[in-house]
Short mmCIF file of C-alpha atoms in Angstrom, two decimals:
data_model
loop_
_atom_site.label_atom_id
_atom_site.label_comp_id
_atom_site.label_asym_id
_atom_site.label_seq_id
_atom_site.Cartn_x
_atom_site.Cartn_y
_atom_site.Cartn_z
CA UNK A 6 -40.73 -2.05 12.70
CA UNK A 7 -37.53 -0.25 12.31
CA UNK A 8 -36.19 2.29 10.07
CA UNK A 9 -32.88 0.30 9.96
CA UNK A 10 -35.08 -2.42 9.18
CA UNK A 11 -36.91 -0.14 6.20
CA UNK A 12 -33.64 1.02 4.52
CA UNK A 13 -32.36 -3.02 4.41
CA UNK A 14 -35.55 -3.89 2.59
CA UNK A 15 -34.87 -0.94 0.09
CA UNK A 16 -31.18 -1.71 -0.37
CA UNK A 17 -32.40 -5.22 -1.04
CA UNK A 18 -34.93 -4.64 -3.27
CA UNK A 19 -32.21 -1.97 -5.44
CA UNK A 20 -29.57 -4.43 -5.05
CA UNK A 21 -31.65 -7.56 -5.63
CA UNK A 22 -29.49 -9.56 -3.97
CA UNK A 23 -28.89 -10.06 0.04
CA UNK A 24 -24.96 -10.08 -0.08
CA UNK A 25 -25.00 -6.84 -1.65
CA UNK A 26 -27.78 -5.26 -0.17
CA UNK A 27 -25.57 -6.26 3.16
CA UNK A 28 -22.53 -4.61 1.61
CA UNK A 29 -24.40 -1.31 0.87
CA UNK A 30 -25.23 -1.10 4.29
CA UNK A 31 -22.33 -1.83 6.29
CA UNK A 32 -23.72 -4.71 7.99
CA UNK A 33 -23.03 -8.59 7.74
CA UNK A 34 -24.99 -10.64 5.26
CA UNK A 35 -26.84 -12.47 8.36
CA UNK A 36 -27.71 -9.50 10.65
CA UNK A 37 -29.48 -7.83 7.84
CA UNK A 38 -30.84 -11.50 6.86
CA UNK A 39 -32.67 -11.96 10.31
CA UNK A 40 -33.81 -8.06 10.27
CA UNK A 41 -35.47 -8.70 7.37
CA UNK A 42 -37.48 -12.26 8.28
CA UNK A 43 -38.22 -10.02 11.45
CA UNK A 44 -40.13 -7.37 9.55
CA UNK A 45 -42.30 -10.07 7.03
CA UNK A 46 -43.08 -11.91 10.50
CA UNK A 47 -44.36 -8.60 12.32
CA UNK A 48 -46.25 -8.01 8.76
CA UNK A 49 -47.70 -11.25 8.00
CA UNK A 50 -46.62 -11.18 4.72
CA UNK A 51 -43.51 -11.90 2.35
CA UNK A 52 -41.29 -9.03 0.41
CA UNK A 53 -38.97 -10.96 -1.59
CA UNK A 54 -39.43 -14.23 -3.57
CA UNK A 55 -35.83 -16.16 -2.53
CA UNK A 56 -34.30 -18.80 -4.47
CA UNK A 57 -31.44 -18.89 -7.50
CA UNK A 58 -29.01 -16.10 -8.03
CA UNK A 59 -31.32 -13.01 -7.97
CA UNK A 60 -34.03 -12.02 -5.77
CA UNK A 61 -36.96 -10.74 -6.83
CA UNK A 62 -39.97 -8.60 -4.98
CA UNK A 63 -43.76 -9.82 -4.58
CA UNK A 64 -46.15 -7.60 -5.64
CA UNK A 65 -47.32 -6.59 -2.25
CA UNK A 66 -42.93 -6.34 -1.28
CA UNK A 67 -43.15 -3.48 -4.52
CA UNK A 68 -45.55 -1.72 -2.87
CA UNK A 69 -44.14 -1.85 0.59
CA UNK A 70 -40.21 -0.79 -0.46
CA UNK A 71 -41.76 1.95 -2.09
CA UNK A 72 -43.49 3.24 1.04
CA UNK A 73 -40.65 2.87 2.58
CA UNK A 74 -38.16 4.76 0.76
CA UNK A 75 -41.11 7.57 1.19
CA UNK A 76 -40.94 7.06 4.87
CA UNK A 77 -37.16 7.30 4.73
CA UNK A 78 -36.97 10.58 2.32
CA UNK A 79 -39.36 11.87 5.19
CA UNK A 80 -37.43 10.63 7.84
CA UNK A 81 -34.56 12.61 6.63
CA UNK A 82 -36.49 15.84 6.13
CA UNK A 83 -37.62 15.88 9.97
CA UNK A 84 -33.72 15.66 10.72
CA UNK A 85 -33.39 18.96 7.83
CA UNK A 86 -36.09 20.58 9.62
CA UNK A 87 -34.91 20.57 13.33
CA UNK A 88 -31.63 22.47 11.67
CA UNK A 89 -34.07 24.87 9.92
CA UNK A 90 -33.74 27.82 12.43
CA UNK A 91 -29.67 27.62 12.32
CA UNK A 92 -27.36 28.89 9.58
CA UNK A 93 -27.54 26.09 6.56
CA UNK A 94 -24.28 26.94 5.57
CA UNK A 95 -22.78 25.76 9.05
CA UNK A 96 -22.14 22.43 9.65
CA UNK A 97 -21.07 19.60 7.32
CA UNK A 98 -22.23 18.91 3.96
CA UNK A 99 -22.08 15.34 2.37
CA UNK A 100 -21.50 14.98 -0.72
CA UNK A 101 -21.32 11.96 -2.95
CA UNK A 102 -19.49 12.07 -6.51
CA UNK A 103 -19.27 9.17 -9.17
CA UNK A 104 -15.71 7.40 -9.48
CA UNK A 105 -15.52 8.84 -13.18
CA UNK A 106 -15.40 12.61 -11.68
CA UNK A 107 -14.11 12.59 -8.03
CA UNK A 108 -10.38 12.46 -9.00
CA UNK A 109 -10.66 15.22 -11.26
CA UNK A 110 -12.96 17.92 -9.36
CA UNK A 111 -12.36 17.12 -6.09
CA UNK A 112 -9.09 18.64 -5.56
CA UNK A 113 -10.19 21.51 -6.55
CA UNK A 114 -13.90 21.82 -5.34
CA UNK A 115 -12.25 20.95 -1.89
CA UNK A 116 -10.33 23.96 -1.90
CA UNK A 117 -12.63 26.33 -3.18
CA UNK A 118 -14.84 25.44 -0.84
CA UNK A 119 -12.79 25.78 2.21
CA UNK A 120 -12.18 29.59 0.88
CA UNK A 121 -15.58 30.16 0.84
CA UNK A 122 -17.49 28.48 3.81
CA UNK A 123 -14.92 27.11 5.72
CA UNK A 124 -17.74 26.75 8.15
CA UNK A 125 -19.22 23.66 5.66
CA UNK A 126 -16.71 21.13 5.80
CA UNK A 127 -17.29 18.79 2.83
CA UNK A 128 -17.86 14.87 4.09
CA UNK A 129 -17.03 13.38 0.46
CA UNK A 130 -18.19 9.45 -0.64
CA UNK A 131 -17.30 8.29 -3.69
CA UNK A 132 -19.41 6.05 -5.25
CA UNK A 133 -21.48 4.16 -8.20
CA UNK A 134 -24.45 6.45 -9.33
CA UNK A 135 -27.21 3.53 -8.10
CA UNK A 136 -25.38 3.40 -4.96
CA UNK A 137 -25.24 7.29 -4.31
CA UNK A 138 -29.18 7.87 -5.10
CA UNK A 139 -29.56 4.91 -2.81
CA UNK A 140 -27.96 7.02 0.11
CA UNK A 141 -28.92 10.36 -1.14
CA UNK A 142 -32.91 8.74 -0.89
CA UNK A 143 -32.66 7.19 2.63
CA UNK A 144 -30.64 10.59 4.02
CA UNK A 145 -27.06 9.64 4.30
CA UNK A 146 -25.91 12.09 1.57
CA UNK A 147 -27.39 15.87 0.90
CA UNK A 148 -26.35 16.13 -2.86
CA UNK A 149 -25.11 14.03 -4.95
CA UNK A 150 -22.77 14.78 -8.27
CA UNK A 151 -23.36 12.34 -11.15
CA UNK A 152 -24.08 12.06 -15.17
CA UNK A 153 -27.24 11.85 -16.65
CA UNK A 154 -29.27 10.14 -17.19
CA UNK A 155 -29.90 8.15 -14.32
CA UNK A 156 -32.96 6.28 -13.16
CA UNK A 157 -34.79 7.86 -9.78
CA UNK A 158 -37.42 10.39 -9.89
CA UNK A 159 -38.76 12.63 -7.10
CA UNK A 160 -35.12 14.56 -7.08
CA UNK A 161 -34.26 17.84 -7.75
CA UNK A 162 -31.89 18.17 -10.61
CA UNK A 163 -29.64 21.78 -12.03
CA UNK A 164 -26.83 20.86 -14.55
CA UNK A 165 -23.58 22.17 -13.86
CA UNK A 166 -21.28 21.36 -17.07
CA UNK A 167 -21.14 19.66 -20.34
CA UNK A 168 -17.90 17.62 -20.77
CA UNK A 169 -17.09 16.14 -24.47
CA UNK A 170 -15.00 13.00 -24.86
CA UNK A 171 -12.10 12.37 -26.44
CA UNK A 172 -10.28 9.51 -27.58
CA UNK A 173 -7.19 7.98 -26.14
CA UNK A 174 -4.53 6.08 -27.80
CA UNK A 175 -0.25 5.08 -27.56
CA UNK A 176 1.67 7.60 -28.92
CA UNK A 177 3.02 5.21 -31.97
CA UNK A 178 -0.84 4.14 -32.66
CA UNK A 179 -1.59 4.64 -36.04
CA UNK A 180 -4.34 7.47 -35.19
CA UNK A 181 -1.98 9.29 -33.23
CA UNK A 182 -1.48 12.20 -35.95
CA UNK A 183 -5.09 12.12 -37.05
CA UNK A 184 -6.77 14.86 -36.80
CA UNK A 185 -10.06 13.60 -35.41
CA UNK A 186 -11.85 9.73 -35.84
CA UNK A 187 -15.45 8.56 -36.47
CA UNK A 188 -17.30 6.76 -33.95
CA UNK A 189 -17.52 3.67 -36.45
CA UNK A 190 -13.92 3.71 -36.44
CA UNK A 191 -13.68 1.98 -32.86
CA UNK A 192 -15.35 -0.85 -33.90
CA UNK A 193 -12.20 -2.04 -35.49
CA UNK A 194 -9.88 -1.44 -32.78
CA UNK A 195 -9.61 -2.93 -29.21
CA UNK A 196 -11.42 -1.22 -26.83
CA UNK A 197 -10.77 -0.71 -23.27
CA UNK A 198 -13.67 -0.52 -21.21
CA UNK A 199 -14.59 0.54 -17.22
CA UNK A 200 -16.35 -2.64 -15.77
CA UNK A 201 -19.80 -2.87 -15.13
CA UNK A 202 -21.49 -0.13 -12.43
CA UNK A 203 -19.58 2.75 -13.92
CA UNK A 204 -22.28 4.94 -15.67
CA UNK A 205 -19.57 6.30 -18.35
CA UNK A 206 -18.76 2.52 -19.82
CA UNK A 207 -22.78 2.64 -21.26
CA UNK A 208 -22.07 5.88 -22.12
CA UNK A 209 -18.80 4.62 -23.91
CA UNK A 210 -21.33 1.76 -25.67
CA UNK A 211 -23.71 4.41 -26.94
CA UNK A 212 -20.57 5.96 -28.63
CA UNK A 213 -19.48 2.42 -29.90
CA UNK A 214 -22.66 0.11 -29.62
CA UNK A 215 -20.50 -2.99 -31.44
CA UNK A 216 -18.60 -3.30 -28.49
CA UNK A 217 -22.06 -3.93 -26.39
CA UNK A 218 -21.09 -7.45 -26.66
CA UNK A 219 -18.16 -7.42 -23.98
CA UNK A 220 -21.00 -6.51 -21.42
CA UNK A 221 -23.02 -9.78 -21.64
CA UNK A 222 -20.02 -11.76 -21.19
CA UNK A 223 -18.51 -12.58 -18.12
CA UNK A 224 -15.45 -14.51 -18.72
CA UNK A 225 -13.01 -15.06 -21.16
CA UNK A 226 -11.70 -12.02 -23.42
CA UNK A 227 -14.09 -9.18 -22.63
CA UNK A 228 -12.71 -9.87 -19.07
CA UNK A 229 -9.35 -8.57 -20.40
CA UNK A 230 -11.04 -5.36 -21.51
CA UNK A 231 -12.36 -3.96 -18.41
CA UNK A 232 -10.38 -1.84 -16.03
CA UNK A 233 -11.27 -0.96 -12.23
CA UNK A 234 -10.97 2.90 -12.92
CA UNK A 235 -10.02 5.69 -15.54
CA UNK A 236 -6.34 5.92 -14.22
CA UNK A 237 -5.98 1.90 -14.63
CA UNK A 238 -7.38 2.13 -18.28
CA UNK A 239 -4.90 5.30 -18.94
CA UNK A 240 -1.82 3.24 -18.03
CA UNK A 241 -3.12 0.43 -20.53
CA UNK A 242 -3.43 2.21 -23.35
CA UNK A 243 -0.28 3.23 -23.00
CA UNK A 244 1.19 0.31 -22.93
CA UNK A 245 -0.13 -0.41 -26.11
CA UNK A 246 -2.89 -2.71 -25.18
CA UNK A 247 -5.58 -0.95 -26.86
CA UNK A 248 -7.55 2.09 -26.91
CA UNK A 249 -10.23 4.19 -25.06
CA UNK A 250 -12.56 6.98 -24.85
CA UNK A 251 -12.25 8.84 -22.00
CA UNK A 252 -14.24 12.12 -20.37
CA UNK A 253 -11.92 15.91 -21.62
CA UNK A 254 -11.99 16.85 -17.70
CA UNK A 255 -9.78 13.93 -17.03
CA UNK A 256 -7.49 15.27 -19.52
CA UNK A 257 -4.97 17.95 -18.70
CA UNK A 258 -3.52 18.79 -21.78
CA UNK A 259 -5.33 17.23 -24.87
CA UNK A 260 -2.48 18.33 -27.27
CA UNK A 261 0.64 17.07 -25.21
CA UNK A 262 3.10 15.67 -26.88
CA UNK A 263 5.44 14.04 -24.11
CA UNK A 264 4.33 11.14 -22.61
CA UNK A 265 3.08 7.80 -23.58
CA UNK A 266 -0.86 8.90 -24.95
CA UNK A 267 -2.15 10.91 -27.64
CA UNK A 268 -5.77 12.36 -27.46
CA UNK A 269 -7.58 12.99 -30.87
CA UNK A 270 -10.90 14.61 -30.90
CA UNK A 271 -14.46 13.03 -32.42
CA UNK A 272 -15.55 14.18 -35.81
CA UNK A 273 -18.88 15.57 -36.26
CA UNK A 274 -21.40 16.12 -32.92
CA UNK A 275 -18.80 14.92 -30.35
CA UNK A 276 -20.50 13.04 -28.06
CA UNK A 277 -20.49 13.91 -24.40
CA UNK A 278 -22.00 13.77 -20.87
CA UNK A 279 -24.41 16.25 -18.63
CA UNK A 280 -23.16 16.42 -14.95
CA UNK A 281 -25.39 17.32 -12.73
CA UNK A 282 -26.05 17.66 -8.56
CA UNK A 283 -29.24 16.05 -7.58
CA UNK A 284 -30.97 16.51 -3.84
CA UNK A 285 -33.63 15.86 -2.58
CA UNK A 286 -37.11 17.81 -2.96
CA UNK A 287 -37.49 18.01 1.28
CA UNK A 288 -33.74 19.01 1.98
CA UNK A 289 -34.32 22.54 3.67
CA UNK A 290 -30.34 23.77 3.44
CA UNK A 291 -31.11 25.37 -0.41
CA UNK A 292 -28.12 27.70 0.59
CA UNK A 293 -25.86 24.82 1.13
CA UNK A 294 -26.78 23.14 -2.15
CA UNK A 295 -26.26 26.96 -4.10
CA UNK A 296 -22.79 27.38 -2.25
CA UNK A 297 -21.64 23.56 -3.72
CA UNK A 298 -22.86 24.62 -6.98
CA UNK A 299 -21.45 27.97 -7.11
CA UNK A 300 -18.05 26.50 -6.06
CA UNK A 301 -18.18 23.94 -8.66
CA UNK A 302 -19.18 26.06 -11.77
CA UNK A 303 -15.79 28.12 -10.54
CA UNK A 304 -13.60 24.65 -10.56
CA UNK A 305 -10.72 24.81 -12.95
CA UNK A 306 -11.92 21.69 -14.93
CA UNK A 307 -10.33 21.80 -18.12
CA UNK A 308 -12.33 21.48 -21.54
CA UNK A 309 -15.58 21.30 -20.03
CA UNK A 310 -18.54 23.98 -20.31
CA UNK A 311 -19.91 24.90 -17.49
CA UNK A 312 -23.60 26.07 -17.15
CA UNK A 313 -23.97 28.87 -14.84
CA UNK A 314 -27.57 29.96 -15.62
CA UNK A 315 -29.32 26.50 -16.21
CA UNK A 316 -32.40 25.94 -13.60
CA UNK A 317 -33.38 23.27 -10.83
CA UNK A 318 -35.53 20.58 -12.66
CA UNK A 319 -37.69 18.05 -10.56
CA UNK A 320 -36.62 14.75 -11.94
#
């Protein structure tokens, strides 16, 4: 038994599918294949019921992934622990960030933090949220920036900001004057979405549940609706495809008027997302993970509040 051989089970069992799982790990679908058949032979037993498009876990494979993404987090800590004794804020940090935020706080995170401990060089991953717990759990990341909520427990948890959304639309759109619009009023326009894996497109479908029914489908229309990222979405709108909500830190200037968008504001409680960084509850280098913060909450992000006095919560 492996620990390579322990984080493909557990990138299997999150991905539920062996393609994937093969993906997530940087290995080929076949090497991580045969390291798995290795591992239920030395066991005597089977993890993963194979057979359609999905795989699925035996019982006694639930309990075993879940050992071993304890013997992982562990794994990890021993590494955390030989550093102990030397300065935590020396030596790279490794950060992941979700595709919805990265473009817009990385610039100048980046920067800040090369003022300020030039000595912790930032490795950066960008990243879905389920893939960046994944790496964050088996020690391949030291904090992680993402939205709530999000699934995994164990972590430890401190907000940094509150960032409202805001509605996007062509500059000759109708609403383009308005002065703020009703979440039931999207369910009578067309609505661009981010595709599936993006955290912010179900928060997008809490704002506008009716247009839930372009994520069961996978072909035809709803196809049409979903963009790759923010910036690809942006550039529809404005070419008059349709509209969007997008996150107020992606947004420079909400009351431009040059250009080819127009951003009006939600009336009544504007709804909005809680970013947070997560670690985990072994990582020693608490230093490290207060410098990050501290360099975030000083980010220029505009229309965002940040939270400078919120505490660590164990997730």
């Amino acid at each position: 038994m492996t620990l390579t051989e322990l984080k493909y089970i557990v990138a299997v069992a999150r991905e539920k599918h062996f393609g994937h799982a093969a993906e997530a790990c940087f290995v080929a679908q076949p090497t991580l294949s045969v390291a798995i058949k290795k591992l239920e032979d030395e066991l005597g037993v089977t993890l993963f019921e194979r057979g359609g498009s999905e795989i699925s876990m035996t019982p006694l494979g639930v309990q075993i992934v879940a050992q071993a993404e304890r013997v992982l987090e562990q794994t990890a800590a021993i590494k955390e622990l030989a550093k102990q004794n030397k300065d935590p804020l020396v030596g790279p940090f490794r950060l992941g960030i979700i595709y919805t935020i990265a473009p817009y706080l990385l610039p100048s995170l980046v920067k800040t933090i090369i003022d300020r401990v030039p000595q912790m060089p930032l490795v950066l991953q960008e990243n879905f949220t389920t893939k960046l717990l994944e790496l964050l759990r088996q020690g391949e990341l030291d904090a992680v920036i993402v939205a709530l909520p999000f699934p995994d427990q164990g972590l430890m948890v401190q907000p940094v900001y509150d960032e409202p959304f805001v509605v996007a639309v062509p500059k000759d759109h109708a609403w383009a004057k308005r002065q703020s619009i009703s979440s039931d009023d999207l369910k009578s326009e067309t609505m661009l979405l981010l595709g599936n894996g993006h955290c912010f497109r179900d928060q997008v479908l809490e704002v506008c549940p009716e247009m839930s029914r372009f994520s069961t489908s996978g072909d035809g229309i709803a196809r049409t609706f979903e963009g790759s990222s923010l910036e690809t979405i942006r550039h529809m709108v404005a070419s008059g495809i349709g509209i969007t909500v997008l996150p107020e830190g992606s947004v420079p200037d909400l009351n431009t008027k040059e250009g080819m968008l127009r951003y009006v504001p939600f009336s009544g409680q504007t709804p909005s997302r809680r970013v947070v960084i997560a670690w985990r509850k072994s990582f020693t280098r608490g230093a490290a993970i207060e410098a990050v913060r501290q360099a975030l909450l000083s980010c220029d992000l505009p229309n965002v509040t940040m939270l400078p006095d919120e505490p660590p919560l164990e997730t």
